Amino acid sequence: MWVLIIFIAIWYSSLFCQTFFQHRYAAHQAFTMNKFWERTFYIFTYLTQGSSYLSPRAYAIMHRMHHAYTDTEKDPHSPEYSRNMLQMMARTRQIYSSIYKGEYEVEEQFTRNLPDWPAFDKWAHSTFSRICWILGYTVIFLWLSQSLWCLLLLPFVIVMGPLHGAIINWFAHKYGYTNFKLKNTSQNLFSVDFLMLGESYHNNHHKSPSAINFGKRWHEVDPVYPVIRFLASLRIITLRNDKHKTKNSR
């Protein structure tokens, strides 16, 4: 039971950081925050993603490329150019790694106004850090597991961050429904999305990339939206567009 609770806690805390900080903030600049809060969320993202930590800067660049080149050969993670989800994840990892290391030629339009904390990323992204997290996860799972089946969750915890991205980038370009007719394969994977914290409203997101509310219809509940409004009310973040009619901020 405890292993399942821990898994669920890591699932949602990691996913929240990805959708709130790496996606909506770093990639699309749907809101702003000062340097103190930016670095606070850097640390929180590291603590929740652990061994699967993704550099917000590299993530943002790659995601902006996805919006600019959706379903083309330049798309870093398109199901159109991969036979299965694992192959897509491998290709995405290669491109992401090249961007992070500065080995990928990135157009200037994708590098504007990015969060950047090189010293922190160097530690959080290091092999040593990832090994420490993996060992920590393993010890906790072995200690709390009451049956061997619980250990089957361990690999998913280790790759949690990329796994969340792969679920959306694979399935939400293949299955679901559309609210908007776009020149790409993006779809809304779930009609009510609590599993992916609103990320599955992918067709809506491609229509309005910088909107703080990914839901458009009455049943499309975006659980992160009220959190964003709450943080804005506390002046931790500042909303760029209160009417949510922003354009792609690449």
mmCIF file of C-alpha atoms in Angstrom:
data_model
loop_
_atom_site.group_PDB
_atom_site.id
_atom_site.type_symbol
_atom_site.label_atom_id
_atom_site.label_comp_id
_atom_site.label_asym_id
_atom_site.label_seq_id
_atom_site.Cartn_x
_atom_site.Cartn_y
_atom_site.Cartn_z
ATOM 1 C CA MET A 1 0.000 0.000 0.000
ATOM 2 C CA TRP A 2 2.769 2.447 0.926
ATOM 3 C CA VAL A 3 4.597 1.752 -2.313
ATOM 4 C CA LEU A 4 1.465 2.594 -4.292
ATOM 5 C CA ILE A 5 0.969 5.811 -2.319
ATOM 6 C CA ILE A 6 4.576 6.821 -2.968
ATOM 7 C CA PHE A 7 4.198 6.001 -6.663
ATOM 8 C CA ILE A 8 1.064 8.148 -6.953
ATOM 9 C CA ALA A 9 2.739 11.007 -5.055
ATOM 10 C CA ILE A 10 5.762 10.930 -7.383
ATOM 11 C CA TRP A 11 3.503 10.608 -10.446
ATOM 12 C CA TYR A 12 1.530 13.759 -9.675
ATOM 13 C CA SER A 13 4.278 15.902 -8.141
ATOM 14 C CA SER A 14 6.618 15.164 -11.056
ATOM 15 C CA LEU A 15 3.844 15.758 -13.564
ATOM 16 C CA PHE A 16 2.840 19.022 -11.892
ATOM 17 C CA CYS A 17 6.374 20.366 -12.186
ATOM 18 C CA GLN A 18 6.557 19.336 -15.816
ATOM 19 C CA THR A 19 3.268 20.927 -16.829
ATOM 20 C CA PHE A 20 3.531 24.019 -14.597
ATOM 21 C CA PHE A 21 7.227 24.876 -14.681
ATOM 22 C CA GLN A 22 8.856 23.207 -17.669
ATOM 23 C CA HIS A 23 5.907 23.362 -20.044
ATOM 24 C CA ARG A 24 3.650 26.328 -19.306
ATOM 25 C CA TYR A 25 6.368 28.558 -17.818
ATOM 26 C CA ALA A 26 9.662 27.670 -19.521
ATOM 27 C CA ALA A 27 8.404 26.648 -22.957
ATOM 28 C CA HIS A 28 5.380 28.922 -23.436
ATOM 29 C CA GLN A 29 5.879 31.751 -20.963
ATOM 30 C CA ALA A 30 2.211 31.743 -20.057
ATOM 31 C CA PHE A 31 3.201 33.605 -16.874
ATOM 32 C CA THR A 32 6.288 35.159 -15.348
ATOM 33 C CA MET A 33 7.998 34.895 -11.957
ATOM 34 C CA ASN A 34 10.994 36.501 -10.324
ATOM 35 C CA LYS A 35 14.392 34.834 -10.026
ATOM 36 C CA PHE A 36 13.779 33.658 -6.450
ATOM 37 C CA TRP A 37 10.623 31.740 -7.363
ATOM 38 C CA GLU A 38 12.136 30.501 -10.610
ATOM 39 C CA ARG A 39 14.991 28.888 -8.717
ATOM 40 C CA THR A 40 12.603 27.607 -6.065
ATOM 41 C CA PHE A 41 10.694 25.743 -8.753
ATOM 42 C CA TYR A 42 13.975 24.533 -10.261
ATOM 43 C CA ILE A 43 14.747 22.850 -6.949
ATOM 44 C CA PHE A 44 11.188 21.557 -6.500
ATOM 45 C CA THR A 45 11.290 20.074 -10.007
ATOM 46 C CA TYR A 46 14.545 18.303 -9.196
ATOM 47 C CA LEU A 47 13.135 16.913 -5.938
ATOM 48 C CA THR A 48 10.014 15.567 -7.638
ATOM 49 C CA GLN A 49 11.582 14.257 -10.856
ATOM 50 C CA GLY A 50 14.721 12.860 -9.252
ATOM 51 C CA SER A 51 16.491 10.452 -11.585
ATOM 52 C CA SER A 52 14.386 11.634 -14.541
ATOM 53 C CA TYR A 53 15.055 15.353 -14.055
ATOM 54 C CA LEU A 54 14.822 17.369 -17.270
ATOM 55 C CA SER A 55 16.577 20.698 -17.741
ATOM 56 C CA PRO A 56 13.829 23.356 -18.047
ATOM 57 C CA ARG A 57 15.914 25.190 -20.646
ATOM 58 C CA ALA A 58 16.532 22.147 -22.857
ATOM 59 C CA TYR A 59 12.937 20.980 -22.357
ATOM 60 C CA ALA A 60 11.602 24.380 -23.429
ATOM 61 C CA ILE A 61 13.726 24.494 -26.573
ATOM 62 C CA MET A 62 12.676 21.007 -27.608
ATOM 63 C CA HIS A 63 9.010 21.695 -26.930
ATOM 64 C CA ARG A 64 9.059 24.935 -28.892
ATOM 65 C CA MET A 65 10.517 22.960 -31.783
ATOM 66 C CA HIS A 66 7.650 20.479 -31.449
ATOM 67 C CA HIS A 67 5.103 23.260 -31.893
ATOM 68 C CA ALA A 68 6.962 24.824 -34.793
ATOM 69 C CA TYR A 69 7.532 21.552 -36.642
ATOM 70 C CA THR A 70 4.631 19.348 -35.509
ATOM 71 C CA ASP A 71 4.376 16.073 -37.454
ATOM 72 C CA THR A 72 7.332 16.861 -39.701
ATOM 73 C CA GLU A 73 10.812 15.354 -39.761
ATOM 74 C CA LYS A 74 12.059 18.247 -37.616
ATOM 75 C CA ASP A 75 9.578 17.413 -34.847
ATOM 76 C CA PRO A 76 11.640 15.999 -31.936
ATOM 77 C CA HIS A 77 8.887 13.582 -30.940
ATOM 78 C CA SER A 78 6.349 12.764 -33.617
ATOM 79 C CA PRO A 79 4.631 9.352 -33.882
ATOM 80 C CA GLU A 80 4.637 9.930 -37.627
ATOM 81 C CA TYR A 81 8.363 9.149 -37.747
ATOM 82 C CA SER A 82 8.621 6.343 -35.169
ATOM 83 C CA ARG A 83 7.353 2.768 -35.315
ATOM 84 C CA ASN A 84 6.455 2.615 -31.633
ATOM 85 C CA MET A 85 6.544 4.677 -28.451
ATOM 86 C CA LEU A 86 9.907 3.282 -27.298
ATOM 87 C CA GLN A 87 11.555 4.265 -30.572
ATOM 88 C CA MET A 88 10.045 7.736 -30.280
ATOM 89 C CA MET A 89 11.341 8.028 -26.700
ATOM 90 C CA ALA A 90 14.834 7.014 -27.830
ATOM 91 C CA ARG A 91 14.825 9.602 -30.629
ATOM 92 C CA THR A 92 13.502 12.275 -28.264
ATOM 93 C CA ARG A 93 16.182 11.452 -25.706
ATOM 94 C CA GLN A 94 18.901 11.770 -28.325
ATOM 95 C CA ILE A 95 17.680 15.175 -29.494
ATOM 96 C CA TYR A 96 17.110 16.402 -25.940
ATOM 97 C CA SER A 97 20.600 15.303 -24.894
ATOM 98 C CA SER A 98 22.144 17.069 -27.896
ATOM 99 C CA ILE A 99 20.280 20.265 -27.057
ATOM 100 C CA TYR A 100 21.349 20.102 -23.416
ATOM 101 C CA LYS A 101 25.012 19.557 -24.335
ATOM 102 C CA GLY A 102 24.946 22.362 -26.905
ATOM 103 C CA GLU A 103 25.633 19.937 -29.747
ATOM 104 C CA TYR A 104 22.356 20.593 -31.563
ATOM 105 C CA GLU A 105 22.070 23.609 -33.861
ATOM 106 C CA VAL A 106 19.113 25.488 -32.411
ATOM 107 C CA GLU A 107 17.504 28.411 -34.198
ATOM 108 C CA GLU A 108 17.515 31.710 -32.322
ATOM 109 C CA GLN A 109 13.718 31.852 -32.262
ATOM 110 C CA PHE A 110 13.672 28.910 -29.838
ATOM 111 C CA THR A 111 16.155 30.359 -27.341
ATOM 112 C CA ARG A 112 14.471 33.600 -26.317
ATOM 113 C CA ASN A 113 13.631 34.301 -22.669
ATOM 114 C CA LEU A 114 14.552 30.881 -21.333
ATOM 115 C CA PRO A 115 15.061 30.043 -17.656
ATOM 116 C CA ASP A 116 18.655 29.018 -17.142
ATOM 117 C CA TRP A 117 20.630 27.849 -14.098
ATOM 118 C CA PRO A 118 23.697 26.074 -15.536
ATOM 119 C CA ALA A 119 25.358 25.283 -12.197
ATOM 120 C CA PHE A 120 22.243 23.633 -10.824
ATOM 121 C CA ASP A 121 21.515 21.769 -14.062
ATOM 122 C CA LYS A 122 25.077 20.435 -14.069
ATOM 123 C CA TRP A 123 24.457 18.705 -10.727
ATOM 124 C CA ALA A 124 20.824 17.719 -11.248
ATOM 125 C CA HIS A 125 21.601 16.360 -14.709
ATOM 126 C CA SER A 126 24.723 14.470 -13.667
ATOM 127 C CA THR A 127 25.083 10.688 -13.811
ATOM 128 C CA PHE A 128 26.060 10.653 -10.133
ATOM 129 C CA SER A 129 22.854 12.437 -9.142
ATOM 130 C CA ARG A 130 20.724 10.042 -11.193
ATOM 131 C CA ILE A 131 22.456 6.997 -9.659
ATOM 132 C CA CYS A 132 21.861 8.361 -6.151
ATOM 133 C CA TRP A 133 18.169 8.795 -6.876
ATOM 134 C CA ILE A 134 17.867 5.313 -8.395
ATOM 135 C CA LEU A 135 19.559 3.750 -5.378
ATOM 136 C CA GLY A 136 17.281 5.741 -3.073
ATOM 137 C CA TYR A 137 14.162 4.646 -4.918
ATOM 138 C CA THR A 138 15.321 1.028 -4.879
ATOM 139 C CA VAL A 139 15.995 1.020 -1.128
ATOM 140 C CA ILE A 140 12.600 2.569 -0.371
ATOM 141 C CA PHE A 141 10.763 0.144 -2.634
ATOM 142 C CA LEU A 142 12.551 -2.900 -1.221
ATOM 143 C CA TRP A 143 11.903 -1.689 2.320
ATOM 144 C CA LEU A 144 8.196 -0.958 1.857
ATOM 145 C CA SER A 145 7.178 -3.593 -0.703
ATOM 146 C CA GLN A 146 5.001 -6.304 0.758
ATOM 147 C CA SER A 147 5.011 -8.292 -2.475
ATOM 148 C CA LEU A 148 7.260 -8.535 -5.509
ATOM 149 C CA TRP A 149 4.670 -7.031 -7.855
ATOM 150 C CA CYS A 150 5.289 -3.637 -6.210
ATOM 151 C CA LEU A 151 8.803 -3.672 -7.638
ATOM 152 C CA LEU A 152 7.293 -3.545 -11.127
ATOM 153 C CA LEU A 153 6.529 0.127 -10.436
ATOM 154 C CA LEU A 154 10.198 0.955 -9.824
ATOM 155 C CA PRO A 155 11.264 1.297 -13.508
ATOM 156 C CA PHE A 156 8.383 3.702 -14.120
ATOM 157 C CA VAL A 157 9.495 5.877 -11.199
ATOM 158 C CA ILE A 158 13.053 5.984 -12.543
ATOM 159 C CA VAL A 159 11.925 7.324 -15.953
ATOM 160 C CA MET A 160 8.873 9.237 -14.725
ATOM 161 C CA GLY A 161 9.557 12.611 -16.425
ATOM 162 C CA PRO A 162 10.174 11.303 -19.960
ATOM 163 C CA LEU A 163 7.342 8.801 -19.500
ATOM 164 C CA HIS A 164 4.817 11.572 -18.926
ATOM 165 C CA GLY A 165 5.956 13.330 -22.078
ATOM 166 C CA ALA A 166 5.888 10.138 -24.108
ATOM 167 C CA ILE A 167 2.301 9.322 -23.092
ATOM 168 C CA ILE A 168 1.053 12.634 -24.450
ATOM 169 C CA ASN A 169 3.340 12.890 -27.455
ATOM 170 C CA TRP A 170 2.462 9.378 -28.602
ATOM 171 C CA PHE A 171 -1.144 8.681 -27.631
ATOM 172 C CA ALA A 172 -2.493 12.249 -27.919
ATOM 173 C CA HIS A 173 -1.341 12.322 -31.541
ATOM 174 C CA LYS A 174 -3.105 9.036 -32.297
ATOM 175 C CA TYR A 175 -6.271 8.736 -30.224
ATOM 176 C CA GLY A 176 -9.028 10.952 -28.860
ATOM 177 C CA TYR A 177 -11.204 13.732 -30.222
ATOM 178 C CA THR A 178 -10.648 17.227 -31.570
ATOM 179 C CA ASN A 179 -12.247 20.550 -30.756
ATOM 180 C CA PHE A 180 -10.260 22.410 -33.396
ATOM 181 C CA LYS A 181 -9.339 21.554 -36.957
ATOM 182 C CA LEU A 182 -5.580 22.019 -37.142
ATOM 183 C CA LYS A 183 -2.838 21.114 -39.584
ATOM 184 C CA ASN A 184 -1.479 18.415 -37.286
ATOM 185 C CA THR A 185 -2.565 15.173 -35.607
ATOM 186 C CA SER A 186 -2.994 16.544 -32.065
ATOM 187 C CA GLN A 187 -6.056 15.234 -30.227
ATOM 188 C CA ASN A 188 -7.627 15.468 -26.790
ATOM 189 C CA LEU A 189 -6.856 12.086 -25.269
ATOM 190 C CA PHE A 190 -9.354 12.220 -22.365
ATOM 191 C CA SER A 191 -12.612 14.147 -22.070
ATOM 192 C CA VAL A 192 -11.965 14.572 -18.327
ATOM 193 C CA ASP A 193 -8.288 14.586 -17.462
ATOM 194 C CA PHE A 194 -7.112 14.051 -13.906
ATOM 195 C CA LEU A 195 -4.564 11.404 -14.857
ATOM 196 C CA MET A 196 -2.334 13.833 -16.802
ATOM 197 C CA LEU A 197 -3.323 17.095 -15.049
ATOM 198 C CA GLY A 198 -4.807 18.626 -18.189
ATOM 199 C CA GLU A 199 -1.885 17.746 -20.473
ATOM 200 C CA SER A 200 -4.051 15.326 -22.443
ATOM 201 C CA TYR A 201 -6.085 18.214 -23.912
ATOM 202 C CA HIS A 202 -3.435 18.286 -26.590
ATOM 203 C CA ASN A 203 -5.596 19.510 -29.460
ATOM 204 C CA ASN A 204 -6.691 22.459 -27.322
ATOM 205 C CA HIS A 205 -3.078 23.127 -26.414
ATOM 206 C CA HIS A 206 -1.915 23.189 -30.033
ATOM 207 C CA LYS A 207 -4.688 25.656 -30.775
ATOM 208 C CA SER A 208 -3.689 27.994 -27.923
ATOM 209 C CA PRO A 209 -0.180 26.997 -26.797
ATOM 210 C CA SER A 210 0.255 29.731 -24.174
ATOM 211 C CA ALA A 211 -3.171 29.512 -22.554
ATOM 212 C CA ILE A 212 -3.013 28.839 -18.816
ATOM 213 C CA ASN A 213 -6.200 26.756 -18.992
ATOM 214 C CA PHE A 214 -5.832 23.754 -21.295
ATOM 215 C CA GLY A 215 -9.541 22.947 -21.042
ATOM 216 C CA LYS A 216 -11.980 24.529 -23.504
ATOM 217 C CA ARG A 217 -15.307 22.737 -23.064
ATOM 218 C CA TRP A 218 -17.325 22.496 -19.839
ATOM 219 C CA HIS A 219 -16.183 18.948 -19.057
ATOM 220 C CA GLU A 220 -12.510 19.559 -19.829
ATOM 221 C CA VAL A 221 -11.248 20.148 -16.313
ATOM 222 C CA ASP A 222 -7.637 21.320 -16.095
ATOM 223 C CA PRO A 223 -6.556 20.670 -12.468
ATOM 224 C CA VAL A 224 -3.504 22.919 -12.790
ATOM 225 C CA TYR A 225 -5.498 25.969 -13.878
ATOM 226 C CA PRO A 226 -6.884 26.847 -10.399
ATOM 227 C CA VAL A 227 -3.398 26.334 -8.951
ATOM 228 C CA ILE A 228 -2.045 28.868 -11.428
ATOM 229 C CA ARG A 229 -4.805 31.327 -10.517
ATOM 230 C CA PHE A 230 -4.068 30.779 -6.814
ATOM 231 C CA LEU A 231 -0.321 31.366 -7.250
ATOM 232 C CA ALA A 232 -1.136 34.495 -9.261
ATOM 233 C CA SER A 233 -3.361 35.758 -6.448
ATOM 234 C CA LEU A 234 -0.401 35.315 -4.065
ATOM 235 C CA ARG A 235 1.780 37.240 -6.566
ATOM 236 C CA ILE A 236 4.184 34.335 -6.834
ATOM 237 C CA ILE A 237 3.588 34.434 -10.576
ATOM 238 C CA THR A 238 2.238 37.106 -12.920
ATOM 239 C CA LEU A 239 -0.148 36.132 -15.694
ATOM 240 C CA ARG A 240 0.720 37.437 -19.148
ATOM 241 C CA ASN A 241 -2.786 37.195 -20.568
ATOM 242 C CA ASP A 242 -5.757 37.020 -18.248
ATOM 243 C CA LYS A 243 -8.130 36.209 -21.108
ATOM 244 C CA HIS A 244 -6.039 33.215 -22.160
ATOM 245 C CA LYS A 245 -5.931 34.199 -25.836
ATOM 246 C CA THR A 246 -2.210 34.056 -26.239
ATOM 247 C CA LYS A 247 -0.318 32.898 -29.292
ATOM 248 C CA ASN A 248 2.565 30.474 -29.535
ATOM 249 C CA SER A 249 5.449 32.101 -27.620
ATOM 250 C CA ARG A 250 8.334 30.439 -29.410
#
